[in-house]
Short mmCIF file of C-alpha atoms in Angstrom, two decimals:
data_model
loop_
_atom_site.label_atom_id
_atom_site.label_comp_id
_atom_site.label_asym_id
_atom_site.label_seq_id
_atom_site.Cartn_x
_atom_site.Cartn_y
_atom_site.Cartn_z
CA UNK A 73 0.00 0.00 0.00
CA UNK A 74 1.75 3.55 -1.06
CA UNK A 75 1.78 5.95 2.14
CA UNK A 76 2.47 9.70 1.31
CA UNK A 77 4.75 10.85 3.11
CA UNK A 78 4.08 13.86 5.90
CA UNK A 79 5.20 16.95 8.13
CA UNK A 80 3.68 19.45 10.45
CA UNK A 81 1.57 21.64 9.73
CA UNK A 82 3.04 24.42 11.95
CA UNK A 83 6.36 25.10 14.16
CA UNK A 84 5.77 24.17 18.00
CA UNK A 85 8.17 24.86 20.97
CA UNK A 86 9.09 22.86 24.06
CA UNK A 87 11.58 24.43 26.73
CA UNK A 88 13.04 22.18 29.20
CA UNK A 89 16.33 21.40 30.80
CA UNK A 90 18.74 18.74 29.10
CA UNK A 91 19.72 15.70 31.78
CA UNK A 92 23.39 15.88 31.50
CA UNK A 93 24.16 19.28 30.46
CA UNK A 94 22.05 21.50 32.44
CA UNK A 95 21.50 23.67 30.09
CA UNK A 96 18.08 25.39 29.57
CA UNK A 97 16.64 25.07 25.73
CA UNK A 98 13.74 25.66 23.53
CA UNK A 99 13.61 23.19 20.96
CA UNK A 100 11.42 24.23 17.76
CA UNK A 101 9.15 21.43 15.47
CA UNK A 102 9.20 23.03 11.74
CA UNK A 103 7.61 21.57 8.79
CA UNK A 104 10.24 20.37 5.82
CA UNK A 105 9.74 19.96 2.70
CA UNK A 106 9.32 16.41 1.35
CA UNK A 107 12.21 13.52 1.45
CA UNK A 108 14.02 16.03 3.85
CA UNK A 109 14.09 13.33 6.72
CA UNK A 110 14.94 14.57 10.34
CA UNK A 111 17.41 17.28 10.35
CA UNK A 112 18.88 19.60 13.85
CA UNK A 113 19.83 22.76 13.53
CA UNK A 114 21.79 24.67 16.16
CA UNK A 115 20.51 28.46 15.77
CA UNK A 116 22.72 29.53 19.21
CA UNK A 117 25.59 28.38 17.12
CA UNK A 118 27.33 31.31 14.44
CA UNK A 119 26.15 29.86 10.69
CA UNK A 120 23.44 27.95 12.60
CA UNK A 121 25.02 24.37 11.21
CA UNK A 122 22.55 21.44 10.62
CA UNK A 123 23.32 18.32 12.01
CA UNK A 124 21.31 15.30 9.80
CA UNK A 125 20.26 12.42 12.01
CA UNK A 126 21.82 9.92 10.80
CA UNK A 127 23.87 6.73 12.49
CA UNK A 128 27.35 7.78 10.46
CA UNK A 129 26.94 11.19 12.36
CA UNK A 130 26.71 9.74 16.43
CA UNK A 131 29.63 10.12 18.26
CA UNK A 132 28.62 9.04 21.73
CA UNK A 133 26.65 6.16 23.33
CA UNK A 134 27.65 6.83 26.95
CA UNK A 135 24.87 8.43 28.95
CA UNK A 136 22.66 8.44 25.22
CA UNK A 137 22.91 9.10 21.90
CA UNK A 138 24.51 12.46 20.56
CA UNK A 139 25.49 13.07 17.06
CA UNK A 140 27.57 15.77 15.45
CA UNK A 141 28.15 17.33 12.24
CA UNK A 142 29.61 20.44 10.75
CA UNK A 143 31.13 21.85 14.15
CA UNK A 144 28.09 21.48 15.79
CA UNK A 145 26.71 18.22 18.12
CA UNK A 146 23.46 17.72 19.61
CA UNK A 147 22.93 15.20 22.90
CA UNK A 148 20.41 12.97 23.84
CA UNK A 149 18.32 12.53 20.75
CA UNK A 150 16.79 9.46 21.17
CA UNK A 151 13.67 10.43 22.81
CA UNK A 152 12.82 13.21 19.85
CA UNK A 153 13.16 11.05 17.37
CA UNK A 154 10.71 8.28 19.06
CA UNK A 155 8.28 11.03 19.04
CA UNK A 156 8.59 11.34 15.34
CA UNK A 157 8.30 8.04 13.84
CA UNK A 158 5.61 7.05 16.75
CA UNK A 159 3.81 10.21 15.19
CA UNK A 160 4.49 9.07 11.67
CA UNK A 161 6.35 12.11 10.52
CA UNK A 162 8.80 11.80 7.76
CA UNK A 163 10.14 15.48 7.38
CA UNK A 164 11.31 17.90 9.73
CA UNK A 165 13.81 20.41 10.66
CA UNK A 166 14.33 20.53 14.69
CA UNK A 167 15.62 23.90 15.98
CA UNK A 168 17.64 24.07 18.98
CA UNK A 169 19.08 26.80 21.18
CA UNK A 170 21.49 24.27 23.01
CA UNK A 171 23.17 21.77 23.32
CA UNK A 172 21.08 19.32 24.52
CA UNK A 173 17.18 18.05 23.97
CA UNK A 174 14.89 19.18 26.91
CA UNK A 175 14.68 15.95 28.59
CA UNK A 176 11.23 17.05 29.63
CA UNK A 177 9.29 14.27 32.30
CA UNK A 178 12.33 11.30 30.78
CA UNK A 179 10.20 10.34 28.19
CA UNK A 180 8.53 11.00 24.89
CA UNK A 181 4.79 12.12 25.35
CA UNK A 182 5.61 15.92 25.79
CA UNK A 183 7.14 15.66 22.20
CA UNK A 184 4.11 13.74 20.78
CA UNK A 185 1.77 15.87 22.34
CA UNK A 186 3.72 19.02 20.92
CA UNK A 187 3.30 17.47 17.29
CA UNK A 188 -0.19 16.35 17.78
CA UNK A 189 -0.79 20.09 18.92
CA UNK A 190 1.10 21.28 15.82
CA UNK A 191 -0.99 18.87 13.62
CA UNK A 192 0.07 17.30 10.26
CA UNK A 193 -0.11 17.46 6.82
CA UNK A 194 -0.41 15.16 4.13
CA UNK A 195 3.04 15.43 1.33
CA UNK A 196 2.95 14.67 -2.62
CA UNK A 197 6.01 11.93 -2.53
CA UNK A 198 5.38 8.75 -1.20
CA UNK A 199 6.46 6.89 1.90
CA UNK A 200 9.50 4.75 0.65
CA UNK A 201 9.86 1.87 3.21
CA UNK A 202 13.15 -0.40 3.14
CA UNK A 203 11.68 -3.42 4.23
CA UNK A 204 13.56 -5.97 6.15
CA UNK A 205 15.10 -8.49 3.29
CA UNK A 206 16.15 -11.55 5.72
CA UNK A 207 17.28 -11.84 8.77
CA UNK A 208 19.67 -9.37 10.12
CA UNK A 209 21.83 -10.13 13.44
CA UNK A 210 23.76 -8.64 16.34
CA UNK A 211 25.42 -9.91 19.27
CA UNK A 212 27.71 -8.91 21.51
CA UNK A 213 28.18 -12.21 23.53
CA UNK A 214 29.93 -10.56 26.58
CA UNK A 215 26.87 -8.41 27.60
CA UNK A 216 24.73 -10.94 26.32
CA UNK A 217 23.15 -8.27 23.84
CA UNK A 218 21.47 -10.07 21.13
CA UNK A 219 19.29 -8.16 18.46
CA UNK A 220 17.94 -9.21 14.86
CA UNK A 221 15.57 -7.58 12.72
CA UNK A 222 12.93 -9.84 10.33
CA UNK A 223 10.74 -9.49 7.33
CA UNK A 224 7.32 -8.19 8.21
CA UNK A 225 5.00 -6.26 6.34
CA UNK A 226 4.96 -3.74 9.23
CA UNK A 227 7.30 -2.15 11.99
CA UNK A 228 6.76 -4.32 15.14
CA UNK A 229 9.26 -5.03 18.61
CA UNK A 230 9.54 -7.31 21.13
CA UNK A 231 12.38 -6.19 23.88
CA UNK A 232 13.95 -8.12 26.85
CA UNK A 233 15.42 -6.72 29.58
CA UNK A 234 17.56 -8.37 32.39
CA UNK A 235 19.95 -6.92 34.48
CA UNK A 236 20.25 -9.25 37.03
CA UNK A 237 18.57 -7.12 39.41
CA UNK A 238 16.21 -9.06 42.02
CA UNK A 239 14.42 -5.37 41.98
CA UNK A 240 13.43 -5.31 38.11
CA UNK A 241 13.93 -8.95 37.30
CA UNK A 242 13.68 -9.78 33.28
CA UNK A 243 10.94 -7.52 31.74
CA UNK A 244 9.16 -7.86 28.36
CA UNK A 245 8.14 -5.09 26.32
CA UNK A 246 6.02 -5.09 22.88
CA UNK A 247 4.21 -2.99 20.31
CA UNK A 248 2.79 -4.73 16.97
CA UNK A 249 3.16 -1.73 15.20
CA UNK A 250 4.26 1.87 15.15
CA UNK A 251 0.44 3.25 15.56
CA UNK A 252 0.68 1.85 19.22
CA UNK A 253 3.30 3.78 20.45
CA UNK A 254 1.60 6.73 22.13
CA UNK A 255 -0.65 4.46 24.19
CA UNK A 256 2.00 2.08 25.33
CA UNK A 257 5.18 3.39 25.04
CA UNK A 258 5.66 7.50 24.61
CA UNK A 259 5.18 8.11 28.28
CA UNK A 260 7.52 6.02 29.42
CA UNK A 261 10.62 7.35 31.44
CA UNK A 262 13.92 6.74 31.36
CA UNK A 263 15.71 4.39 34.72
CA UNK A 264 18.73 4.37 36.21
CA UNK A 265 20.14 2.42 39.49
CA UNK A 266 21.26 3.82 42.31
CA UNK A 267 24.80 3.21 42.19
CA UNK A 268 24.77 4.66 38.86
CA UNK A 269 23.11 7.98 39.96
CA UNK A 270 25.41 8.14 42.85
CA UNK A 271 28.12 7.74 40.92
CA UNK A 272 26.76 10.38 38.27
CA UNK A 273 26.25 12.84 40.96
CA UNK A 274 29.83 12.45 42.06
CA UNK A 275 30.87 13.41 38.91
CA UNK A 276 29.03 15.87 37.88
CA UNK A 277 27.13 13.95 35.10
CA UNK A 278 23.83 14.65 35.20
CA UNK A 279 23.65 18.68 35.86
CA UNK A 280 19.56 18.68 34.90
CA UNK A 281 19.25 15.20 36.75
CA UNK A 282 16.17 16.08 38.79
CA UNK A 283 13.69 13.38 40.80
CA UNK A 284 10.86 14.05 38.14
CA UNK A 285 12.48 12.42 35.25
CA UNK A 286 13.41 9.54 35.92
CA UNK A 287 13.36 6.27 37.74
CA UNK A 288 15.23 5.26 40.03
CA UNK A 289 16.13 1.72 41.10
CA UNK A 290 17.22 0.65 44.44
CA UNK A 291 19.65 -2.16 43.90
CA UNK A 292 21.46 -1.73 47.19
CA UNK A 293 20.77 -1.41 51.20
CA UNK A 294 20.31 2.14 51.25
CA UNK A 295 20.53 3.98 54.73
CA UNK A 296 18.16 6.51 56.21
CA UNK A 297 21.81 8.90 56.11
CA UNK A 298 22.16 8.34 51.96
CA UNK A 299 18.37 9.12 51.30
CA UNK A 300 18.47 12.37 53.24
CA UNK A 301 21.58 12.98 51.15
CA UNK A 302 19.49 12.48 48.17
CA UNK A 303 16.62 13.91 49.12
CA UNK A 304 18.89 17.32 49.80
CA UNK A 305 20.92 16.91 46.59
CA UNK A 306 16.72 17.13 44.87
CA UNK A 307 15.69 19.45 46.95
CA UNK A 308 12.89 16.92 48.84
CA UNK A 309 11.72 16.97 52.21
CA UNK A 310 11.88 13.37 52.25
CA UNK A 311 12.48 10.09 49.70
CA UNK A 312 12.33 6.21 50.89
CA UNK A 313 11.94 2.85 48.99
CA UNK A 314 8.53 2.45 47.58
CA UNK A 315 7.38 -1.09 47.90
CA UNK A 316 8.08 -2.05 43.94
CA UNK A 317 11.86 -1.32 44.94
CA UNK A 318 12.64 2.46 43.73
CA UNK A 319 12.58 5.89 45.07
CA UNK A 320 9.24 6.53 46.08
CA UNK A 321 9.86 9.90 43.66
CA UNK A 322 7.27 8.84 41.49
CA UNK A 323 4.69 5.99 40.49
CA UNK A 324 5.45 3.56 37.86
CA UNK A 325 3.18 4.05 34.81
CA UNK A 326 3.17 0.81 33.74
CA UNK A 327 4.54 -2.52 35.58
CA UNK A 328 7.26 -2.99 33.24
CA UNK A 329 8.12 0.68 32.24
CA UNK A 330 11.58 0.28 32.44
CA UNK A 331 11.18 -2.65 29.55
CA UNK A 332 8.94 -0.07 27.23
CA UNK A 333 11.37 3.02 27.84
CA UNK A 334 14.38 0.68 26.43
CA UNK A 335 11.93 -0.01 23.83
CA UNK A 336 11.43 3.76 23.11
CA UNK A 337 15.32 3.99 22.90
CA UNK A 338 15.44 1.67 20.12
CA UNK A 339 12.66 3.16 18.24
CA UNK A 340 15.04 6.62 18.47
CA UNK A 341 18.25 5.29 17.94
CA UNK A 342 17.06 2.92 14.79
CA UNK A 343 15.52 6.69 13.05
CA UNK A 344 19.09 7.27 12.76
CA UNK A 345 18.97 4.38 9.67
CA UNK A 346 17.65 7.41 8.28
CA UNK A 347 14.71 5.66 6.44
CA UNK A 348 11.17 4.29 7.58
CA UNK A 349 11.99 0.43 8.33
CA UNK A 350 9.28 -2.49 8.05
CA UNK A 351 10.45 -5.33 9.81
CA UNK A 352 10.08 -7.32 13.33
CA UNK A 353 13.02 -5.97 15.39
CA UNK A 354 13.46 -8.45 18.89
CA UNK A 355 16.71 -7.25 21.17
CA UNK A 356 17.49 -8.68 24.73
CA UNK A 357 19.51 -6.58 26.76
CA UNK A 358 19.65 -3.53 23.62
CA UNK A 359 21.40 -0.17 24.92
CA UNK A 360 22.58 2.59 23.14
CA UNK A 361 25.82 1.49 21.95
CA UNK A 362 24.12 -1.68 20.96
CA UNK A 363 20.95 0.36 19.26
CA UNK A 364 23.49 2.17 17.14
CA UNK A 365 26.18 -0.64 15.56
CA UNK A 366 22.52 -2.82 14.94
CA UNK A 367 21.75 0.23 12.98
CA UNK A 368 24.61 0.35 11.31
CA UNK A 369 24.40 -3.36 10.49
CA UNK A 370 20.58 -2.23 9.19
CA UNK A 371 22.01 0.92 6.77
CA UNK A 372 25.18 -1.33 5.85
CA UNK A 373 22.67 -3.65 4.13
CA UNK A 374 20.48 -1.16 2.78
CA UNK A 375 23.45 0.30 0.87
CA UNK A 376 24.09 -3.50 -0.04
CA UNK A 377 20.51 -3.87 -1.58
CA UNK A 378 21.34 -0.52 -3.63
CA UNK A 379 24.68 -1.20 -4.96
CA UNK A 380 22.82 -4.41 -6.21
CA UNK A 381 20.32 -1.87 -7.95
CA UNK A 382 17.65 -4.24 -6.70
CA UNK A 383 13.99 -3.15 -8.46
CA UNK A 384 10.73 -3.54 -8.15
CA UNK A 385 9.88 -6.01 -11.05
CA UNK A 386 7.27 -4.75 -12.77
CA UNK A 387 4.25 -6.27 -15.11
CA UNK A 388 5.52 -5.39 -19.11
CA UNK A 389 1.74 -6.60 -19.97
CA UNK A 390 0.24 -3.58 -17.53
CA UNK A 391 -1.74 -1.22 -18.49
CA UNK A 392 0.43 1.33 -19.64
CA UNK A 393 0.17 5.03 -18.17
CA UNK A 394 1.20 6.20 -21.76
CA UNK A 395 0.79 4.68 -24.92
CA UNK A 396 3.18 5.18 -27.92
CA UNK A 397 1.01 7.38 -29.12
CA UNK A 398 1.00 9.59 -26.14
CA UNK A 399 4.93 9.42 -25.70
CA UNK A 400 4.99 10.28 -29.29
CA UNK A 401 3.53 13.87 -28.18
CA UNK A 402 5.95 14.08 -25.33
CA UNK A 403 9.36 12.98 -27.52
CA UNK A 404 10.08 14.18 -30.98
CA UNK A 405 12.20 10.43 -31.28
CA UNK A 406 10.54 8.61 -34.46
CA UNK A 407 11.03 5.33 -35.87
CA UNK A 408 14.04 3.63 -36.38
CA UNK A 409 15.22 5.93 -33.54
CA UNK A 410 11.85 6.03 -30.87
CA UNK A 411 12.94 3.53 -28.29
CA UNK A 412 10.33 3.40 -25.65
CA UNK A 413 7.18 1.59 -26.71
CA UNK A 414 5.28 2.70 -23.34
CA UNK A 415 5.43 4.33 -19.92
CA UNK A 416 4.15 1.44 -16.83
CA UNK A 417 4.56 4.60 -14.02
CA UNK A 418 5.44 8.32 -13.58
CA UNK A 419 6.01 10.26 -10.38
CA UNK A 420 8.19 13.35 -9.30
CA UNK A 421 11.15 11.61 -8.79
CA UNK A 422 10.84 8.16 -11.07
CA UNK A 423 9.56 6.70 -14.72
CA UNK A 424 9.29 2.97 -15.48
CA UNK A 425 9.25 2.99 -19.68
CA UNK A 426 8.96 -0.10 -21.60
CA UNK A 427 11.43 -1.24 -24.53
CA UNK A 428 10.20 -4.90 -26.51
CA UNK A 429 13.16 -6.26 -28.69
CA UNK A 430 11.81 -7.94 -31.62
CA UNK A 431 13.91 -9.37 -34.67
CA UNK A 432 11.92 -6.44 -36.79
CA UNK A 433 14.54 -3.62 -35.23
CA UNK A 434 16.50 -1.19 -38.05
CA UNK A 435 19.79 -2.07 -35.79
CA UNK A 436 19.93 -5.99 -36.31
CA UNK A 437 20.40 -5.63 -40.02
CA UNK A 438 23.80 -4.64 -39.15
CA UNK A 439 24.49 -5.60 -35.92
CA UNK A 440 25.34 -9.33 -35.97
CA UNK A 441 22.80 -10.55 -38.31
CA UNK A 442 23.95 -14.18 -37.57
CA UNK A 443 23.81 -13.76 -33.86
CA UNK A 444 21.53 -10.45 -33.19
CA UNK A 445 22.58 -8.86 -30.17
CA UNK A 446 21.06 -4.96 -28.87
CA UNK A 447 24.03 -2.67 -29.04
CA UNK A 448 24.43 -1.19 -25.56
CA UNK A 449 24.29 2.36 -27.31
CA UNK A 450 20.94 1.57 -27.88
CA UNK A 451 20.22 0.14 -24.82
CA UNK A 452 21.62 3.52 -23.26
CA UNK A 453 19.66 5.72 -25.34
CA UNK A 454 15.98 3.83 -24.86
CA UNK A 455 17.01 4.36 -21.55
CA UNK A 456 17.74 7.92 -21.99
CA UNK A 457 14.85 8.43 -23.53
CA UNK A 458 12.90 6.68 -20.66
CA UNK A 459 14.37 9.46 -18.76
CA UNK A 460 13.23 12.60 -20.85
CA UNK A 461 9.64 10.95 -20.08
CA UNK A 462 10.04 12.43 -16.48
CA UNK A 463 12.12 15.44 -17.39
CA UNK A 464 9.23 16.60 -20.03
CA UNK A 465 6.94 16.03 -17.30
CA UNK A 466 7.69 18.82 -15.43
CA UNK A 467 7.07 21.20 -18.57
CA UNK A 468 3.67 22.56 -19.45
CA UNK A 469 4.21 21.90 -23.08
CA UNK A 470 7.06 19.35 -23.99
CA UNK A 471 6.81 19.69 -27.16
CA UNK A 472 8.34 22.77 -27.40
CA UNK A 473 11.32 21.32 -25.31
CA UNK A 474 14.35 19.18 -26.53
CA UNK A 475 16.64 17.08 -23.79
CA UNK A 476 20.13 17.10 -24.38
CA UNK A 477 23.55 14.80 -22.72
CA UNK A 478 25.37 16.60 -20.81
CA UNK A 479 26.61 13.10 -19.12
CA UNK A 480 27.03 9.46 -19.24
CA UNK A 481 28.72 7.98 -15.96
CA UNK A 482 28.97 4.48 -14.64
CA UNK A 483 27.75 2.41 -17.41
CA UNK A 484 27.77 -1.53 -16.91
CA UNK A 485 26.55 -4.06 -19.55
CA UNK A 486 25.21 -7.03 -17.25
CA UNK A 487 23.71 -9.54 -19.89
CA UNK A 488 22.96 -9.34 -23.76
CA UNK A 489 19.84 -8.59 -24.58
CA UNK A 490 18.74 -11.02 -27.38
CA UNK A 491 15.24 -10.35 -29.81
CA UNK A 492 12.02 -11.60 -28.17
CA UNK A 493 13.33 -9.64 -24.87
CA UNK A 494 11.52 -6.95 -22.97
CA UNK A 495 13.61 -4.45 -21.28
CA UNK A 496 11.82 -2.59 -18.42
CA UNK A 497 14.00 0.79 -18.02
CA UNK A 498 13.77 2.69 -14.17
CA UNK A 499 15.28 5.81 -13.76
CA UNK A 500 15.42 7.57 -10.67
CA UNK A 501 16.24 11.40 -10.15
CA UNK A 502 19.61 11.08 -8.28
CA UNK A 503 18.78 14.94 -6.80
CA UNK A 504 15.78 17.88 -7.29
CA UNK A 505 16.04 18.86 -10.77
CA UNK A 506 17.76 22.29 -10.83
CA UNK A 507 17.61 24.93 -13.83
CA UNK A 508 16.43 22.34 -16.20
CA UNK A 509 19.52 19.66 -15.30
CA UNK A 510 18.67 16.64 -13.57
CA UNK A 511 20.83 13.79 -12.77
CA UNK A 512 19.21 10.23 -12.91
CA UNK A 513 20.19 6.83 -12.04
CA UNK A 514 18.92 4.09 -14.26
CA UNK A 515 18.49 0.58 -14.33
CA UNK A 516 17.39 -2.13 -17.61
CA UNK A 517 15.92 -5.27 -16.71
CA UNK A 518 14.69 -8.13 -18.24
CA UNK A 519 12.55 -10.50 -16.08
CA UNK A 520 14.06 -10.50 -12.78
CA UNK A 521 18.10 -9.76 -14.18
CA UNK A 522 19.35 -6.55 -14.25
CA UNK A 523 21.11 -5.71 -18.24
CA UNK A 524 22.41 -2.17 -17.83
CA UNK A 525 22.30 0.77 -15.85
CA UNK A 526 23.79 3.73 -16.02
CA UNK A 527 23.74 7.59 -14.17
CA UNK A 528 23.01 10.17 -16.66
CA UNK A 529 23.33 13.71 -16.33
CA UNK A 530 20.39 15.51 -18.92
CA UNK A 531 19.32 19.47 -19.72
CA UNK A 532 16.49 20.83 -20.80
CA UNK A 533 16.19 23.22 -23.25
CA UNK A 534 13.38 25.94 -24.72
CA UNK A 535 12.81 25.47 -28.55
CA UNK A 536 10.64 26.93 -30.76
CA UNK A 537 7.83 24.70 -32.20
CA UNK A 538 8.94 24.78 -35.61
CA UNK A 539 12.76 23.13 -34.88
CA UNK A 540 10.85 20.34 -33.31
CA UNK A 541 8.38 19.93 -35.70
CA UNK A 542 8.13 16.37 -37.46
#
């Protein structure tokens, strides 16, 4: 099912403190423009740099994920970028004052709540999914982290827990897909031990640390001296040991928070794939660190799947979107030199074109008569061709337009193309087309096999009717 893709329909503001800064900020929701992705931008910095979320741009997994870029870094993202794919929003530019995120009540349902109140909007391009292909493993056998991702026709988690803590025991955590995350997981806070935020105290780690945000577990005798010390560190009259075995700071929202906030986590930290996912992703024992190289695993393989210019395959005997006829009015080509015999699809940023081979073609008279092969040049130019389809498209009148070369880069013949074949030609706009040049990347297939592809750099060029004329 195609999904278009979707922002906000206005900027919206949260101001908090960040956990291990300290530092006050206001971060701002904008709307972006369409396949923009996530994208922080540091206006308290001079050139106010952008930092793209992406898993090649984190540089810390300590105490949660931060990731820099051009100068500039940004901490504790995670929890942001839950809110936005739990609130299904592909594109938006995050504007922050600081250094940090607000780390608001340790969770994610301020951030939700901010979008909801902001309200979305419905984009032109489609929702392109990378879909899980096979199974896809991590381990790290010391910790005992394992993590794998599966094929599923939706975005689902299951996540384990265990830290050998007679206090929180081994928790489960699940969601079936992305839609319940508000209900079940946004408003669920982040957890520490004790020992932990003693020792972060000592250090001077967590500077916005306060007893609001999050919980804390009591794995330790704990003296009626240490929780005075605590409770004057917070600024409390008084904190004990509530019966489920934390500080009685606050109430557990759900039995097995803890579980669901490490399941928030990895919904953040896997954003930074920096592409919608559908897949079943399971993890015991997943932590930042962990989150991150799994999503690096994830993106490694993506980039595998390209650089194998895998396809959709597509129907040849489809109705066609355009006809010969109608490409005919869009391409002044004729025969022996009009390649394309139909157009299957046409968006923005792709065209699928059609290409039969039959023993009837102008070019196997000469070319190897005894053993009739397509010449690649002609394979290069019905792809070309395919191509002008989608640059013409974006003209009011294409007829009075010509497309020219300007570039021909990274050709590869894969398999001959033999009479009786049909070639089904994809090409993709590499980047927005930009004073009438536009860079594509195409691919020929026949059946299931990929024959050619090719990136071709194109212009298009004003004419006037009677140079084009035929």
């Amino acid at each position: 099912m195609n999904v278009k893709q979707r922002t906000i329909k206005s900027e919206v503001s949260v101001t908090g403190v960040g956990l291990h800064t300290g530092h006050v900020a206001t971060m701002t929701f904008k709307p972006a423009p369409e396949n923009h992705g996530y994208k922080f931008q540091r206006i308290d910095l001079p050139g106010s740099p952008i930092i793209d979320a992406d898993v090649d741009n984190v540089t810390d997994t300590s105490r949660g994920t931060t990731i820099s870029q051009n100068g500039a870094s940004v901490n504790t993202v995670e929890h942001v970028l839950a809110s936005l794919v739990g609130a299904e929003v592909d594109n938006v530019i995050i504007e922050l004052d600081g250094p940090e995120t607000p780390i608001m009540d340790g969770s994610s349902i301020m951030f939700m709540e901010a979008l909801e109140k902001a309200g979305f909007v419905e984009q032109e391009a489609y929702r392109e999914y990378y879909t899980i292909p096979h199974n896809i493993h991590y381990s790290e056998p010391d910790r005992k982290v394992e993590m794998v991702a599966m094929p599923l026709d939706d975005y689902r988690f299951t996540c384990m827990i265990d830290y050998n803590s007679p206090v929180l025991g081994s928790q489960h955590a699940a969601i079936t897909t992305i839609s319940e995350f508000k209900k079940e997981i946004a408003s669920c806070r982040t957890f520490c031990f004790l020992h932990e935020l003693e020792m972060l105290l000592k250090h001077n780690l967590i500077k916005g640390g306060d007893l609001n945000n999050a919980i804390v577990v009591v794995d330790k005798q704990v003296s009626k001296e240490e929780l005075k010390n605590l409770a004057k560190l917070f600024n409390r009259d008084d904190i004990d040991v509530a019966k489920e075995g934390i500080l009685n700071n606050i109430e557990l929202r759900h039995q097995n928070e803890p579980a669901r906030h490490k399941l928030l986590d990895m919904i953040g930290d896997l954003a930074l794939v920096g592409v919608p996912l559908k897949g079943h992703i399971m993890a015991a024992r997943p932590g930042h660190a962990a989150n991150i190289a799994f999503a690096k695993k994830i993106k490694a393989q993506i980039k595998k799947d390209k650089s194998k210019k895998h396809v959709q395959i597509y129907n040849p005997n489809a109705t066609p979107l355009y006809d010969v006829v109608q490409i005919m009015n869009m391409l002044p080509h004729r025969q022996p030199f009009l390649f394309i015999d139909k157009i299957l699809e046409l968006t923005k940023t792709f065209v699928v074109g059609v290409k039969n081979v039959t023993m009837n073609e102008e070019f196997f008279k000469g070319h190897f008569p005894g053993a009739p092969v397509m010449p690649g040049v002609i394979q290069i130019e019905a792809m070309a061709q395919t191509g002008g389809i989608l640059l013409l498209s974006t003209v009011p009148d294409p007829k009075n337009y010509l497309t020219y070369f300007l570039k021909i880069d990274k050709v590869r013949f894969r398999a001959q193309v033999l009479p009786g074949d049909t070639i089904i030609f994809r090409c993709d706009l590499m980047e927005p087309i930009r004073r009438g040049i536009c860079q594509m990347k195409g691919v020929g297939m026949v059946g299931e096999k990929i024959v050619v592809e090719a990136e071709m750099m194109a212009q298009i060029i004003r004419v006037k009717e009677s140079e084009v004329s035929v």
